Amino acid sequence: MADCAGLLLAAGAGRRMGRPKALVELDGEPLVRRALRVLADGGCDPVRVVVGARASEVRALLPSPELAVDSPDWSSGMGASLRAGLRALPEASAVLVHLVDLPGVDARIVARLLSSASTEVVARAAYDGVPGHPVLLGRRWWSEVADGASGDRGARDWLRGRDDLRLIECADLGGGDDVDTPADLRP
């Protein structure tokens, strides 16, 4: 397995949630800490967290301030956060891009994806055959992905229709459903 960085996108305002999802607690743990722990426990090293909305509050929840990457244009969408994060990452063969609002993703899913890490990889988790997150990108593609990332679509357009995209089934380990509203947090 190649060395793989973890990139957590946690810059959004969470309008439907009523506050940034990074600050939302689930079982007494803020989603940003939960997702950061999942990336590290799954084998990502180093890990970076892209912050934007209420950045100082999110940064205060991180174990170390140098984990934070500021996304000055965070309000223009996930694409800006992805660009900022990819450009700030240290050397690694690959990066696993994770979203802060996916509490069903655990370290086993991260580890399964990382088993495919290489400089050339393009892979993503799938849940019952449906493509989801996290997404694994070999270093070869970082510049191309960053250049094409825009709005709230992130790398979606870049990933669509790629012949080399590998779907890695993960439904047996967890779920890829996001939480958008307070109702989504209820069991």
JSON list of C-alpha atoms in Angstrom, two decimals, residues 21-22 38 41 67 87 110 115 122 127 132 171 175:
[
{"chain": "A", "resi": 21, "resn": "LYS", "atom": "CA", "xyz": [-21.89, 20.31, 9.92]},
{"chain": "A", "resi": 22, "resn": "ALA", "atom": "CA", "xyz": [-18.33, 20.14, 11.25]},
{"chain": "A", "resi": 38, "resn": "VAL", "atom": "CA", "xyz": [-11.89, 7.73, 11.05]},
{"chain": "A", "resi": 41, "resn": "ASP", "atom": "CA", "xyz": [-7.60, 5.13, 12.29]},
{"chain": "A", "resi": 67, "resn": "LEU", "atom": "CA", "xyz": [-4.14, 20.20, 10.44]},
{"chain": "A", "resi": 87, "resn": "ARG", "atom": "CA", "xyz": [-2.86, 22.34, -3.15]},
{"chain": "A", "resi": 110, "resn": "VAL", "atom": "CA", "xyz": [-11.07, 3.95, 4.79]},
{"chain": "A", "resi": 115, "resn": "SER", "atom": "CA", "xyz": [-5.54, -0.99, 0.10]},
{"chain": "A", "resi": 122, "resn": "VAL", "atom": "CA", "xyz": [-8.94, 6.65, -9.26]},
{"chain": "A", "resi": 127, "resn": "TYR", "atom": "CA", "xyz": [-22.73, 1.25, -1.40]},
{"chain": "A", "resi": 132, "resn": "GLY", "atom": "CA", "xyz": [-20.27, 7.44, -3.02]},
{"chain": "A", "resi": 171, "resn": "ALA", "atom": "CA", "xyz": [-21.97, -1.55, 2.00]},
{"chain": "A", "resi": 175, "resn": "GLY", "atom": "CA", "xyz": [-23.13, 3.50, 4.86]}
]
